[in-house]
Amino acid sequence: MILFKKSRDLHDFLKEKRRRDIPVGFVPTMGALHAGHISLIGESRKKGGLTVCSIFVNPTQFNDSKDFDQYPYTLEKDIDGLEAAGCDVLFLPSVKEMYPEGLKNLPHFDLGFLETVLEGKFRPGHFQGVCQVVERLLKMVQPQFLYLGQKDFQQCMVISKLVEIMGIDTRVVICPTQRESDGLAMSSRNLRLSPSEREQAVYIHKTLRFLRQELKPGYLDDMKERAIQYLAAEGFRVDYVEIAEAETLKPVTHWDGSTPLVALIAAFINEVRLIDNLLLQDSH
Ligand code: PAF
C-alpha cells in the first residue's frame, strides 16, 4: 500500500492510473477502522482497479468539540488492517492539507429537507461539514465509485445529493451495515464503550428489530413511543426513534402498507452517542 500525505502527490499518482483507464474505488473514513470499513475495501476490490482509502478526522463535521477530542485514533492498527485487506492507496492528509485556507468561510451546500431532520436536526452543521470534506476528497481522488456504509443511512443520502448537485462523476455504492454477532452495528465509537455499556448497546438493534416485528399498516406513533420507552428503561438518553420513507427520509406517522420504510435510532449511553437503522421490509 502506498501512503500519501499531500493531495498533489496523490493527484499525480492517480492521474497516471486514470490515463491508463484504471478505475478507482474510494472509501473515505475517519480511521479507527473496523470490519465495516474493511468490507467496503473488499467491495471496491471486487470491481478491480485501484482502491483508495482516506483517513481524516474532519473537524468541521463535529458539532460537539468533546466528541471530536475523544474520537478514537488507531492509526497503526488501521494501516495493518488496510494492508491485509489489499487496499492500494492510503491518503492521510493533515487539517492544513484539507483546509489550506482555514476552517472559516467554508462553502455551504443546499441540502434542503435532508438537513432538517434526524441527524441534521440533532447535530446542526454536521452534514455541511461532511459535504465540505467529501467534496474536497472527491475532487482530489476523482473516483469512479464511492463506497459508503448503510449504517450512516442519512449520510449516504446526503452524499448522494452532494454528488448530484455538484455534478460529480462518481457512482455512490451503498453497502450493508456490518454487525457484531449480537447485532450491534459496527462503529468506531463502539471503542469508547465500557464492557457494561457495550452490553447495553445491543438494545438499539433489538429495538429496531422490535419495530420491524410490530410494523403493520396504520398509525405508527404508538410503536415509536413504545420503542423510546424501551430504550429509556434500558438507560439510554434518546435523541430520536423515527420511522421514515426509505427513499426520502420523510417521517411517516401512518403507513399505507407498501411504501418502503426505514427505522432510525440515535441514543446516548452516558457520553457515547450511537446511531443505527433498519430497513423495515428487509428480511435479514
Ligand atoms: O462516515 C465517516 O466516517 C465520515 O463522515 C466521512 C464520510 C469519512 C467524512 O468525514
XYZ file of C-alpha atoms and ligand atoms in Angstrom:
294
model
C 0.000 0.000 0.000
C 1.280 3.454 -0.877
C 0.716 6.246 1.623
C 0.235 9.864 0.530
C 0.010 12.857 2.815
C -0.087 15.541 0.129
C -3.029 15.857 -2.256
C -0.690 16.988 -5.051
C 1.265 13.697 -4.865
C -1.950 11.669 -4.675
C -3.355 13.569 -7.637
C -0.243 12.970 -9.785
C -0.214 9.274 -8.907
C -3.907 8.838 -9.736
C -3.677 10.895 -12.936
C -1.224 8.367 -14.309
C -3.603 5.485 -13.387
C -6.544 7.258 -14.988
C -4.526 7.791 -18.170
C -4.250 4.014 -18.302
C -8.041 3.676 -17.760
C -7.640 2.024 -14.371
C -10.897 2.576 -12.420
C -10.605 3.978 -8.921
C -12.791 2.986 -5.967
C -12.722 5.245 -2.909
C -13.505 4.562 0.769
C -13.424 7.756 2.868
C -13.046 7.164 6.620
C -12.137 8.879 9.855
C -9.971 5.948 10.937
C -10.488 3.669 13.961
C -11.273 1.124 11.278
C -13.425 -1.938 11.920
C -14.767 -4.804 9.844
C -17.424 -2.497 8.364
C -14.752 -0.295 6.764
C -12.766 -3.329 5.696
C -15.861 -4.752 3.969
C -16.046 -1.520 1.919
C -12.425 -2.034 0.856
C -13.435 -5.597 -0.125
C -16.378 -4.312 -2.187
C -14.108 -1.915 -4.026
C -11.525 -4.604 -4.680
C -14.183 -6.861 -6.211
C -14.563 -4.284 -9.011
C -10.852 -4.494 -9.808
C -8.842 -1.359 -10.480
C -7.380 0.648 -7.658
C -8.745 1.079 -4.136
C -8.036 4.308 -2.284
C -8.894 4.810 1.385
C -8.616 8.106 3.249
C -8.236 8.569 6.977
C -9.041 12.076 8.112
C -10.849 13.056 11.291
C -12.681 16.009 9.826
C -13.028 18.801 12.395
C -15.774 20.627 10.511
C -18.357 17.845 10.942
C -18.210 17.698 14.742
C -20.842 19.884 16.319
C -19.580 18.754 19.732
C -15.895 19.520 20.373
C -15.729 16.848 23.110
C -16.788 14.239 20.560
C -14.001 15.440 18.244
C -11.369 15.360 21.025
C -12.403 11.858 22.058
C -12.700 10.406 18.577
C -10.672 7.141 18.647
C -7.340 7.143 16.832
C -5.744 3.766 15.997
C -3.531 4.568 13.014
C -1.028 1.718 13.219
C -3.765 -0.874 13.514
C -5.672 0.829 10.695
C -2.653 0.642 8.379
C -2.180 -3.061 9.183
C -5.872 -3.741 8.519
C -5.856 -1.868 5.219
C -2.744 -3.677 4.062
C -4.208 -7.039 4.991
C -7.406 -6.123 3.088
C -5.416 -5.324 -0.053
C -6.035 -1.576 -0.122
C -3.738 0.053 -2.703
C -3.502 3.631 -1.517
C -3.954 5.376 1.829
C -4.451 9.123 1.822
C -3.630 10.609 5.206
C -3.881 14.383 4.953
C -3.431 16.944 7.719
C -6.060 19.570 8.547
C -3.863 22.156 6.781
C -3.735 19.966 3.669
C -7.517 19.585 3.551
C -8.322 23.169 4.529
C -5.358 25.306 3.378
C -7.468 28.462 3.739
C -8.526 27.605 7.269
C -11.799 26.448 8.754
C -13.725 29.686 8.326
C -15.836 30.763 5.335
C -16.231 27.235 4.043
C -18.819 26.600 1.298
C -22.456 25.974 2.163
C -24.355 23.221 0.355
C -28.081 23.337 -0.250
C -29.171 20.009 1.202
C -32.806 21.081 1.602
C -35.122 18.914 3.659
C -32.446 16.267 4.335
C -30.600 18.626 6.643
C -33.660 19.480 8.708
C -34.436 16.050 10.152
C -32.818 13.390 12.366
C -29.009 13.818 12.371
C -29.413 17.159 10.605
C -31.700 18.398 13.364
C -29.784 16.972 16.321
C -26.294 17.760 15.004
C -26.596 21.232 13.451
C -23.907 21.845 10.840
C -22.796 18.207 10.832
C -23.795 17.473 7.249
C -22.326 20.745 5.988
C -19.025 19.549 7.475
C -19.419 16.120 5.874
C -20.075 17.734 2.482
C -17.183 20.181 2.859
C -14.703 17.368 3.347
C -16.249 14.809 0.976
C -16.430 17.319 -1.876
C -12.717 18.101 -1.415
C -11.806 14.429 -1.184
C -13.807 13.604 -4.314
C -12.071 16.395 -6.228
C -8.705 15.027 -5.134
C -9.392 11.343 -5.772
C -11.913 11.602 -8.665
C -13.080 8.021 -8.131
C -15.453 6.119 -10.395
C -17.002 4.510 -7.323
C -17.518 5.812 -3.800
C -18.242 3.176 -1.143
C -20.349 4.083 1.887
C -21.883 2.004 4.667
C -25.659 1.905 5.185
C -25.035 2.300 8.932
C -24.917 6.070 8.215
C -28.187 5.966 6.305
C -28.792 9.709 6.205
C -25.152 10.446 5.392
C -25.461 8.135 2.368
C -28.439 10.208 1.165
C -26.653 13.494 1.863
C -23.521 12.438 -0.025
C -25.617 11.120 -2.929
C -27.293 14.531 -3.032
C -23.904 16.283 -2.891
C -22.697 14.206 -5.848
C -25.875 15.116 -7.728
C -25.906 18.872 -7.007
C -22.186 19.276 -7.704
C -22.436 17.191 -10.904
C -19.647 14.900 -9.689
C -18.999 11.952 -12.000
C -18.860 9.272 -9.297
C -21.241 6.392 -8.578
C -22.218 6.058 -4.922
C -22.302 2.410 -3.821
C -24.099 1.794 -0.514
C -23.044 -1.385 1.277
C -24.861 -3.243 4.078
C -24.192 -2.450 7.727
C -21.738 -4.892 9.305
C -22.845 -6.163 12.711
C -21.280 -7.879 15.700
C -22.628 -11.371 16.444
C -25.219 -9.937 18.871
C -26.460 -7.440 16.276
C -24.675 -4.261 17.392
C -23.782 -2.199 14.318
C -20.030 -1.853 13.918
C -18.918 1.683 14.631
C -15.671 3.414 15.564
C -17.496 4.886 18.545
C -18.031 1.374 20.000
C -14.365 1.581 21.075
C -15.411 4.186 23.625
C -17.887 1.849 25.350
C -17.020 0.197 28.670
C -17.782 -3.556 28.887
C -21.135 -2.889 30.566
C -22.004 -0.095 28.096
C -21.084 -2.464 25.269
C -23.650 -4.958 26.597
C -26.242 -2.228 26.874
C -25.560 -1.019 23.316
C -27.181 -4.080 21.758
C -30.614 -2.763 22.772
C -30.504 -0.300 19.895
C -30.548 -3.147 17.402
C -33.093 -5.054 19.490
C -35.360 -2.007 19.387
C -35.024 -1.748 15.611
C -35.988 -5.401 15.326
C -38.946 -4.793 17.629
C -40.115 -2.029 15.263
C -39.794 -4.343 12.276
C -41.759 -7.045 14.056
C -44.524 -4.668 15.162
C -44.941 -2.970 11.786
C -48.421 -3.108 10.307
C -50.438 -0.692 8.168
C -51.995 2.173 10.110
C -50.742 4.651 12.709
C -47.128 4.196 13.867
C -46.960 6.662 16.789
C -47.698 4.092 19.438
C -44.924 1.726 18.417
C -42.435 4.605 18.167
C -43.391 5.701 21.677
C -43.010 2.144 22.986
C -39.561 1.934 21.390
C -38.485 5.186 23.088
C -39.746 3.917 26.449
C -37.993 0.589 25.942
C -34.657 2.340 25.286
C -35.135 4.765 28.183
C -35.832 1.824 30.503
C -32.514 0.302 29.384
C -30.731 3.521 30.423
C -30.423 5.338 27.080
C -30.881 9.062 26.535
C -32.792 9.021 23.272
C -32.325 11.707 20.618
C -34.827 10.088 18.276
C -36.623 6.943 17.250
C -38.109 7.580 13.827
C -39.794 5.651 11.068
C -39.354 7.318 7.700
C -39.786 6.698 3.995
C -36.649 4.857 2.960
C -36.355 6.830 -0.282
C -36.883 10.349 1.054
C -36.422 10.139 4.833
C -39.784 11.874 5.332
C -41.169 10.799 8.736
C -44.194 8.525 8.467
C -46.987 8.592 11.030
C -49.481 6.484 9.088
C -48.263 3.596 6.920
C -50.101 2.544 3.755
C -48.678 -0.978 3.922
C -46.460 -0.670 0.856
C -44.136 2.374 0.996
C -40.604 1.174 1.827
C -39.733 2.255 5.367
C -36.585 2.641 7.428
C -36.427 2.851 11.227
C -33.661 5.035 12.623
C -32.385 5.498 16.155
C -29.890 7.858 17.784
C -29.300 7.465 21.502
C -26.655 8.125 24.106
C -25.188 5.634 26.534
C -23.662 8.056 29.025
C -21.295 10.167 26.856
C -21.312 7.979 23.744
C -23.844 8.676 21.031
C -24.736 5.721 18.812
C -26.851 5.557 15.663
C -28.305 2.651 13.753
C -31.089 1.905 11.284
C -33.004 -0.982 9.748
C -34.979 -1.275 6.531
C -38.297 -2.491 7.872
C -39.330 -4.646 4.924
C -35.963 -6.430 4.668
C -35.962 -9.978 5.983
C -32.373 -10.031 7.308
O -18.562 8.429 7.824
C -17.467 8.965 8.047
O -16.536 8.351 8.543
C -17.290 10.427 7.696
O -18.449 11.141 7.887
C -16.721 10.670 6.276
C -17.690 10.209 5.202
C -15.399 9.940 6.121
C -16.476 12.160 6.066
O -15.585 12.673 7.007
